[in-house]
mmCIF file of C-alpha atoms in Angstrom:
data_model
loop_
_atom_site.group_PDB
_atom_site.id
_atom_site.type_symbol
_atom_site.label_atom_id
_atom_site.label_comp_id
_atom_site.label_asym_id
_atom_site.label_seq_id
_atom_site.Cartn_x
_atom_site.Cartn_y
_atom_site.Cartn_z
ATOM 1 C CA UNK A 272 91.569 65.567 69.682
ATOM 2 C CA UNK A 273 92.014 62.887 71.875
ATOM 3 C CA UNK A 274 91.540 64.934 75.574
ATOM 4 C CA UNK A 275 88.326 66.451 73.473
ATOM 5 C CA UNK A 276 87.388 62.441 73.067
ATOM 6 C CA UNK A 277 87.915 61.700 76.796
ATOM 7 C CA UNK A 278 86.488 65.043 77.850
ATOM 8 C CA UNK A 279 83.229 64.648 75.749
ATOM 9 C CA UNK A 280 82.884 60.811 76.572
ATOM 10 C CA UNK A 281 83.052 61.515 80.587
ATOM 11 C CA UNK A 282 80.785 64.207 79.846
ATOM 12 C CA UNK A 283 77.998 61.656 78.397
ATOM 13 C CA UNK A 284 78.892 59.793 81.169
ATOM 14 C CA UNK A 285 78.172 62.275 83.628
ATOM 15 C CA UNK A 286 74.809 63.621 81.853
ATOM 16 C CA UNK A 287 73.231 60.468 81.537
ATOM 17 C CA UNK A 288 74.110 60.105 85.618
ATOM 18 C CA UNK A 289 71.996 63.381 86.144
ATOM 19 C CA UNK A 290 68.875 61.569 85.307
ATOM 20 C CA UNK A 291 69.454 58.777 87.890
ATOM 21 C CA UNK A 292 67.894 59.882 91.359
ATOM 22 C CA UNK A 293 70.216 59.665 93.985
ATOM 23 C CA UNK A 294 73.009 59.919 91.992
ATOM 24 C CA UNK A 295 74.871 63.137 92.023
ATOM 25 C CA UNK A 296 76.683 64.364 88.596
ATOM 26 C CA UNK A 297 79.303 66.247 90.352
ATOM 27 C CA UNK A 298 80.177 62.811 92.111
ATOM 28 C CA UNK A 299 80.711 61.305 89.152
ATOM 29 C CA UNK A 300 82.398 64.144 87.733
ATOM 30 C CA UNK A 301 84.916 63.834 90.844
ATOM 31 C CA UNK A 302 85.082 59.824 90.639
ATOM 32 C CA UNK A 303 86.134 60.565 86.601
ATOM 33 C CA UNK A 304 88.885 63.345 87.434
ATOM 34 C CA UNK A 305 86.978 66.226 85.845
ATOM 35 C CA UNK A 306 85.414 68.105 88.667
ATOM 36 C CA UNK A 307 88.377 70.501 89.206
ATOM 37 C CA UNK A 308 88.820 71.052 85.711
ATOM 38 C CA UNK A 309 85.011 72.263 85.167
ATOM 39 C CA UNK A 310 85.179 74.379 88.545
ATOM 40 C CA UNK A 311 88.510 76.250 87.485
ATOM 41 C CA UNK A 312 87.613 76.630 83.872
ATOM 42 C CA UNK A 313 84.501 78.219 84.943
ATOM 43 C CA UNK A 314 85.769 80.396 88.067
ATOM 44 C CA UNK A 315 88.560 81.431 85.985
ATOM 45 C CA UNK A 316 87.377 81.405 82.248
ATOM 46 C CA UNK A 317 88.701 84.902 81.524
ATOM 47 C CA UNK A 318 92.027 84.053 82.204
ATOM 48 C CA UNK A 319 92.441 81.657 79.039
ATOM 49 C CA UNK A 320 89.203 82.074 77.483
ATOM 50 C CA UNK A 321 90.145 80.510 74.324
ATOM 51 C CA UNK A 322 91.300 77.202 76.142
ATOM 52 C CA UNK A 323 88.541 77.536 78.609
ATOM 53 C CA UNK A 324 85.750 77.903 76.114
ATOM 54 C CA UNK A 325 86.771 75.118 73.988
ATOM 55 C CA UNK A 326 87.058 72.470 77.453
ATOM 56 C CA UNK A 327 83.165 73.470 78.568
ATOM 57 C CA UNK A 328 81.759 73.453 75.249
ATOM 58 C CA UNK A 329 83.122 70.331 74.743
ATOM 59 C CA UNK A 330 82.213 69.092 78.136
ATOM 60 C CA UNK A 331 78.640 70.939 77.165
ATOM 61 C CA UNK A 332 78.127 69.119 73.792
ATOM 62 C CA UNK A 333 78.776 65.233 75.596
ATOM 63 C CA UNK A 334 76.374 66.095 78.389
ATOM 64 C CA UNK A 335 73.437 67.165 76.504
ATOM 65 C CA UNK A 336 74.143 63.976 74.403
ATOM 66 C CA UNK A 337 74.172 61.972 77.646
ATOM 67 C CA UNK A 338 71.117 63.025 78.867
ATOM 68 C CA UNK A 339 68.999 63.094 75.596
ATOM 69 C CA UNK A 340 70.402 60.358 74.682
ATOM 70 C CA UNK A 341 69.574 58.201 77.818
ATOM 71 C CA UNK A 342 66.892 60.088 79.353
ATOM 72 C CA UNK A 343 63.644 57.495 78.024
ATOM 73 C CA UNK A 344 66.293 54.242 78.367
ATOM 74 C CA UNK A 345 66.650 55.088 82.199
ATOM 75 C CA UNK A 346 62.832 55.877 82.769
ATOM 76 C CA UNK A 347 61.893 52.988 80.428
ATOM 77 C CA UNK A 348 64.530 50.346 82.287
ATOM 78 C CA UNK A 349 63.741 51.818 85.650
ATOM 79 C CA UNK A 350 59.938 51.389 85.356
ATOM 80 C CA UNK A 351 60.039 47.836 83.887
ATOM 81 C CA UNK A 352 62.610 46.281 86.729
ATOM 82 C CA UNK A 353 62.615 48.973 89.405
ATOM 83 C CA UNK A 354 64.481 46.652 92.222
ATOM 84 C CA UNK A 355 67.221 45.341 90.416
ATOM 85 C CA UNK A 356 68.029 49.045 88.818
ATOM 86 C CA UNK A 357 67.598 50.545 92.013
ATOM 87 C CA UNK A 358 70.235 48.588 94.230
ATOM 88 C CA UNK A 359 72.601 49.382 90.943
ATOM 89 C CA UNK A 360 71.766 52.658 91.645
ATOM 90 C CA UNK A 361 72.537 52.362 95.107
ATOM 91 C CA UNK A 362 75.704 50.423 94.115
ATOM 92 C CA UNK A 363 77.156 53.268 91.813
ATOM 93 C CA UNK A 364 76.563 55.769 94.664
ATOM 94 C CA UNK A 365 78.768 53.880 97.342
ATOM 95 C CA UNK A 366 80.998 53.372 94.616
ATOM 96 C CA UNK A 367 82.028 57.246 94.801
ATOM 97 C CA UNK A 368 83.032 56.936 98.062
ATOM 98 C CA UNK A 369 86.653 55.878 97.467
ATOM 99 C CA UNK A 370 87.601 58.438 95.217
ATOM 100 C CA UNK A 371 85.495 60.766 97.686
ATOM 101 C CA UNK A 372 87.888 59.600 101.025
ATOM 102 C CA UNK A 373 91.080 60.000 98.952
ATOM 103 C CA UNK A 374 89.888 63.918 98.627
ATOM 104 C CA UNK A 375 89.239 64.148 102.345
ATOM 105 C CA UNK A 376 92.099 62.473 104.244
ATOM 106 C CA UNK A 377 94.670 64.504 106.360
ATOM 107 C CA UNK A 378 98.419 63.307 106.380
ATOM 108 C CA UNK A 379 96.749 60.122 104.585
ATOM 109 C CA UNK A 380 94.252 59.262 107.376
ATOM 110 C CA UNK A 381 90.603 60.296 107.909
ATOM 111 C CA UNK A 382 90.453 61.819 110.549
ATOM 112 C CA UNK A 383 87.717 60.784 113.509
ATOM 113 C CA UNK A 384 86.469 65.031 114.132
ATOM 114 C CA UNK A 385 85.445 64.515 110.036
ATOM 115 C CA UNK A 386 82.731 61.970 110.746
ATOM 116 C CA UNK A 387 81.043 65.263 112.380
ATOM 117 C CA UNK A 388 81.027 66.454 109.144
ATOM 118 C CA UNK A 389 79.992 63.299 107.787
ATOM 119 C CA UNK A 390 77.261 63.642 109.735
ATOM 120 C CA UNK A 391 76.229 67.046 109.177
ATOM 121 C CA UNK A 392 76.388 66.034 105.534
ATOM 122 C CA UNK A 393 72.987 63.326 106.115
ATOM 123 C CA UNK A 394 70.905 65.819 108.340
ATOM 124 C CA UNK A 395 71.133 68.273 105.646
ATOM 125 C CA UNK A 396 69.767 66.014 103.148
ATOM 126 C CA UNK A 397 67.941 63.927 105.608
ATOM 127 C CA UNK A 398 65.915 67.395 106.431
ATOM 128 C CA UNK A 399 65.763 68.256 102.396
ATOM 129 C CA UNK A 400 64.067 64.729 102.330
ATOM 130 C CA UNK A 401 61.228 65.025 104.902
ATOM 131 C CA UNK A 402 60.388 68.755 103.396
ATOM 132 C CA UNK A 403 57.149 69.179 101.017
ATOM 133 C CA UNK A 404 57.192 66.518 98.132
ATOM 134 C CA UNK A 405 56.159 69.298 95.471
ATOM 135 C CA UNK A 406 57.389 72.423 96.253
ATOM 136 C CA UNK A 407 56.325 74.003 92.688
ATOM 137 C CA UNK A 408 53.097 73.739 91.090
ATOM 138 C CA UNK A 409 53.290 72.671 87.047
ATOM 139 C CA UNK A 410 49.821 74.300 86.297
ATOM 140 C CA UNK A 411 50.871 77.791 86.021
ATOM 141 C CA UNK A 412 50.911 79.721 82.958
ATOM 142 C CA UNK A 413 53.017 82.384 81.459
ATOM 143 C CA UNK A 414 55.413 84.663 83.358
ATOM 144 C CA UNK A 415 54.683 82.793 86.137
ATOM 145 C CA UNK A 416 55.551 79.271 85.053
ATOM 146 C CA UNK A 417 58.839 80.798 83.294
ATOM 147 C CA UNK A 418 59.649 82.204 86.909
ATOM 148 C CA UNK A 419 58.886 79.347 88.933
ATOM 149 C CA UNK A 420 60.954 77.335 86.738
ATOM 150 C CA UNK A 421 63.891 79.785 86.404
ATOM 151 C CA UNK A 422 64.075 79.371 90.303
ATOM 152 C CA UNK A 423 63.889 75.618 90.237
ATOM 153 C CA UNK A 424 66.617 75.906 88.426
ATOM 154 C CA UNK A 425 68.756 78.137 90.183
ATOM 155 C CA UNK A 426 68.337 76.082 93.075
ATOM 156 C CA UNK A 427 68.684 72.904 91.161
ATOM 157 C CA UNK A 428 72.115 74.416 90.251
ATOM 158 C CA UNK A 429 73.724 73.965 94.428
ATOM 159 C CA UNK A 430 72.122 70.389 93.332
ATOM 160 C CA UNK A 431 74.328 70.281 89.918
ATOM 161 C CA UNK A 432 77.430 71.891 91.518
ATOM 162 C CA UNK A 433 78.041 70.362 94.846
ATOM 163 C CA UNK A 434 78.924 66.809 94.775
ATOM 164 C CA UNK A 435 76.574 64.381 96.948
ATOM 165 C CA UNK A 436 73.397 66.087 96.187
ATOM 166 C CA UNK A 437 71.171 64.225 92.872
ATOM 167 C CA UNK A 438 69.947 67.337 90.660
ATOM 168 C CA UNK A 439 67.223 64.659 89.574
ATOM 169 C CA UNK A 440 66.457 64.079 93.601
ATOM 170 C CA UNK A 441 66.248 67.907 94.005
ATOM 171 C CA UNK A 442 63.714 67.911 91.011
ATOM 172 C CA UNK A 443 61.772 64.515 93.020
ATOM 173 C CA UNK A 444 61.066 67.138 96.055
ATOM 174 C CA UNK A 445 60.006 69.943 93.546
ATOM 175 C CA UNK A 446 57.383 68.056 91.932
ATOM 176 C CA UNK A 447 59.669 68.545 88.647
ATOM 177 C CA UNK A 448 61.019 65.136 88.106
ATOM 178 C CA UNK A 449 58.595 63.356 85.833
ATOM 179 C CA UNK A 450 57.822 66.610 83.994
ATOM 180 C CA UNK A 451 61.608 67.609 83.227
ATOM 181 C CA UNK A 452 61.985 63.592 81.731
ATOM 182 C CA UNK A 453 59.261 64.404 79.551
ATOM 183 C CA UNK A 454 60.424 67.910 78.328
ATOM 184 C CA UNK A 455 63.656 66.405 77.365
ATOM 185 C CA UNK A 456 62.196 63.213 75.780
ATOM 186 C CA UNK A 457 59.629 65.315 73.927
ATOM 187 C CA UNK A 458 61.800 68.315 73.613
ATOM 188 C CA UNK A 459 59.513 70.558 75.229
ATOM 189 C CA UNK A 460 62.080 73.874 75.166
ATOM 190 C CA UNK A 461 59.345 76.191 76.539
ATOM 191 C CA UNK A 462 59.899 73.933 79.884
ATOM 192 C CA UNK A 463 63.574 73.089 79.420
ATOM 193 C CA UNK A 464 65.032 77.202 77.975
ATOM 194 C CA UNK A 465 63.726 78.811 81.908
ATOM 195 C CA UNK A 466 64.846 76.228 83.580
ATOM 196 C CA UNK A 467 68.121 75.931 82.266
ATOM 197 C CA UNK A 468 68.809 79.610 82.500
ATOM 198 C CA UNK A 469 68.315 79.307 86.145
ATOM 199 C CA UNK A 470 70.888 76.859 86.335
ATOM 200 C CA UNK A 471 73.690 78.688 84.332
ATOM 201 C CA UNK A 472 72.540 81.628 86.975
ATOM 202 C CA UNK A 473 72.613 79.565 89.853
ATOM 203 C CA UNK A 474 75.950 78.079 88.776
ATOM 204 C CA UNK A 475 78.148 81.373 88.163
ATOM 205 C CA UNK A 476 76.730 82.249 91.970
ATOM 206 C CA UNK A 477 77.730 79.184 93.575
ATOM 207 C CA UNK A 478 81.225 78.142 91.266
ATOM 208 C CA UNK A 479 83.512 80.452 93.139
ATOM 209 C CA UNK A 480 82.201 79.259 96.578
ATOM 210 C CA UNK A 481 82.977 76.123 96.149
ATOM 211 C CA UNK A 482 86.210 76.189 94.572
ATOM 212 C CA UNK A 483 87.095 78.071 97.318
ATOM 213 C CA UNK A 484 85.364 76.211 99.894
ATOM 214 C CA UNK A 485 87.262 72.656 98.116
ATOM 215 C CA UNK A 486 91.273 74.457 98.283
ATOM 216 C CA UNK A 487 91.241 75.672 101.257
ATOM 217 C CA UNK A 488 89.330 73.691 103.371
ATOM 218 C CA UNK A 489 89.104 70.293 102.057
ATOM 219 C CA UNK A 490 88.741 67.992 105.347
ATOM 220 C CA UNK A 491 85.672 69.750 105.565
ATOM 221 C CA UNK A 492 84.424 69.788 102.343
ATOM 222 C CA UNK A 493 84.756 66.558 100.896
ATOM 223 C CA UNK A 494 83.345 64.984 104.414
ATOM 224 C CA UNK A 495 80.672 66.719 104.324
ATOM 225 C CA UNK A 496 80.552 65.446 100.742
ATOM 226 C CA UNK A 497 80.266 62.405 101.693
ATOM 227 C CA UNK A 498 77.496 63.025 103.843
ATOM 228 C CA UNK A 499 75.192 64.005 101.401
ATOM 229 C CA UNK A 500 76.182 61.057 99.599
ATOM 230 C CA UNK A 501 74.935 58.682 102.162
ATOM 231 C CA UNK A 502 71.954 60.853 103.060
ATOM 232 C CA UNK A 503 70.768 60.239 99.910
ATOM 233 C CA UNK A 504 70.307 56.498 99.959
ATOM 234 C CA UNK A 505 67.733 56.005 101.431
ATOM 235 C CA UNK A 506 65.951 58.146 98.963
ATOM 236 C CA UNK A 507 67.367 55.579 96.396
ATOM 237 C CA UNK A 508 66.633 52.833 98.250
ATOM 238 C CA UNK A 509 63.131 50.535 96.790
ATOM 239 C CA UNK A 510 62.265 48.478 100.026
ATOM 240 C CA UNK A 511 63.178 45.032 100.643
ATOM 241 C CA UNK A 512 63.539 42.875 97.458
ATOM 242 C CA UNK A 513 61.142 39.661 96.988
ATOM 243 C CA UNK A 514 61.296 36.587 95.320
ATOM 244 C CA UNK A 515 64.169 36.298 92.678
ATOM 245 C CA UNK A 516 64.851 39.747 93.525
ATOM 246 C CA UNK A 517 66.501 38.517 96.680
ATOM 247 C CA UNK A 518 69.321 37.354 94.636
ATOM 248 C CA UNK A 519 69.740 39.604 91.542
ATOM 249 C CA UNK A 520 69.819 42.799 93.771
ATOM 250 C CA UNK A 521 72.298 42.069 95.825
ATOM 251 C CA UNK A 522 74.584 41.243 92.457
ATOM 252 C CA UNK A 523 73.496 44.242 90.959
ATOM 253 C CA UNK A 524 74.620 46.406 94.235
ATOM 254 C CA UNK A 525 78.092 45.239 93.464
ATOM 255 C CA UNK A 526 77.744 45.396 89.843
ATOM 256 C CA UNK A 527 76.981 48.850 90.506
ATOM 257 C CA UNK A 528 79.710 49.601 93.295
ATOM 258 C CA UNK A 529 82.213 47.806 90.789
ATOM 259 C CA UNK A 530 81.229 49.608 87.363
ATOM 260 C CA UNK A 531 81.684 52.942 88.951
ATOM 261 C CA UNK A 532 85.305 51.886 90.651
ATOM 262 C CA UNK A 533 86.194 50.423 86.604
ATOM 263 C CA UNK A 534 85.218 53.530 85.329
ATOM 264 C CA UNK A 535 87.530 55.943 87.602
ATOM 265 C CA UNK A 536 90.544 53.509 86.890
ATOM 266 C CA UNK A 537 90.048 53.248 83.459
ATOM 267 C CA UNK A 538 89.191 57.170 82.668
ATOM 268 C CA UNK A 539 91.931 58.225 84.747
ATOM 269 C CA UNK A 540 94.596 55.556 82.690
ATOM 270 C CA UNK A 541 93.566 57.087 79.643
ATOM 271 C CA UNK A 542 94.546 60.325 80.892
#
């Protein structure tokens, strides 16, 4: 009962990151010592289905909570004190990048040929960035809205997956952002169902991939990682702060950097 507890409550944790642009849930799920578990229980499910079942829907049950729970707190904060939020945003980001390092070093150095990687990792989402700001239209009807979205959500699932890349930035350059906060708010299940059988599709495609791709090559990997983590600031990043913004978002950049180092100590003590 009490790894259910932990499970669940990182989880929440981890949901409720999803609807933060910028922020990337498999990050988090990496900086709280889950992401292995979720890849291996879902690559390998039939080989202890019973044990494997109860972890996800477990894991399944505290994310939903987290992001219907949080979803209209975020947008409401966000909207009323966008700087301040922002640069805690930013904060909780670079705070990943410890755990993130740890998974990449060689012999217990990083290695200069991985800042190649490193920088692979920005173009990528540098280039995702400068693409089309609304790749899919809202205003369709019918089979054709039910598509579109099952495919936003099959790609959104590389976003959900691989850590570094914000499933709620991926939904920013699809046009899908402010409509999927609204579906969940208002439970609007003829928007959310399509969508979020594209991303169980898209993530049985891209599990085994990446499980592999994270064992046997992980000084590429988790630089690359890294990568898209910093490529994505600038996404995240508001502009230059004003007035008494000049000094709360510099405090909330470390209250953010600091929260998310807390939380990886603490979850992984009470393991």
């Amino acid at each position: 009962m009490k790894q259910r507890l932990i499970t669940a409550l990182k989880a929440l944790l981890i949901g409720a990151s999803m609807l933060i642009p910028g922020v990337s849930g498999g990050t988090m799920a990496i900086i709280l010592n889950v992401y292995d578990k979720l890849l291996s229980a879902v690559s390998h499910f039939f080989q202890n289905p019973k044990k494997n079942a109860d972890f996800l829907l477990t894991f399944l049950i505290g994310g939903l909570l987290g992001v219907f729970l949080f979803s209209n707190v975020i947008l409401s904060i966000t909207n009323a004190f966008p700087f301040p939020m922002m640069f805690f945003f930013m904060g909780a980001i670079l705070g990943g990048l410890p755990a993130l390092v740890g998974h990449a070093k060689k012999d217990g150095r990083f290695q200069l040929r991985q800042l190649l990687y490193v920088l692979i990792g920005i173009a990528v989402v540098v280039g995702i960035s400068m693409g089309p700001s609304k790749i899919f239209q809202t205003d369709s009807s019918g089979l054709d809205a039910l598509a579109i979205l099952f495919v936003a959500g099959v790609l959104c699932a590389v976003a959900l997956i691989l850590p570094g890349i914000s499933i709620s930035y991926m939904l920013l350059i699809f046009g899908l952002y402010e409509p999927a906060m609204t579906a969940i708010h208002t439970l609007d299940f003829g928007f959310l169902f399509p969508i979020g059988l594209g991303l169980i599709a898209g993530i049985l495609l891209m599990v085994k991939l990446l499980e592999k791709a994270m064992t046997k090559a992980p000084q590429v990997t988790y630089p690359l990682i890294i990568g898209f983590l910093l490529g994505s600031l600038p996404e995240v990043f508001p502009g230059i702060p004003s007035g008494i913004n000049w000094l709360i978002c510099p405090i909330m950049l470390a209250a953010g950097f600091a929260a998310i180092l807390l939380l990886s100590r603490l979850t992984a003590d009470a393991e």
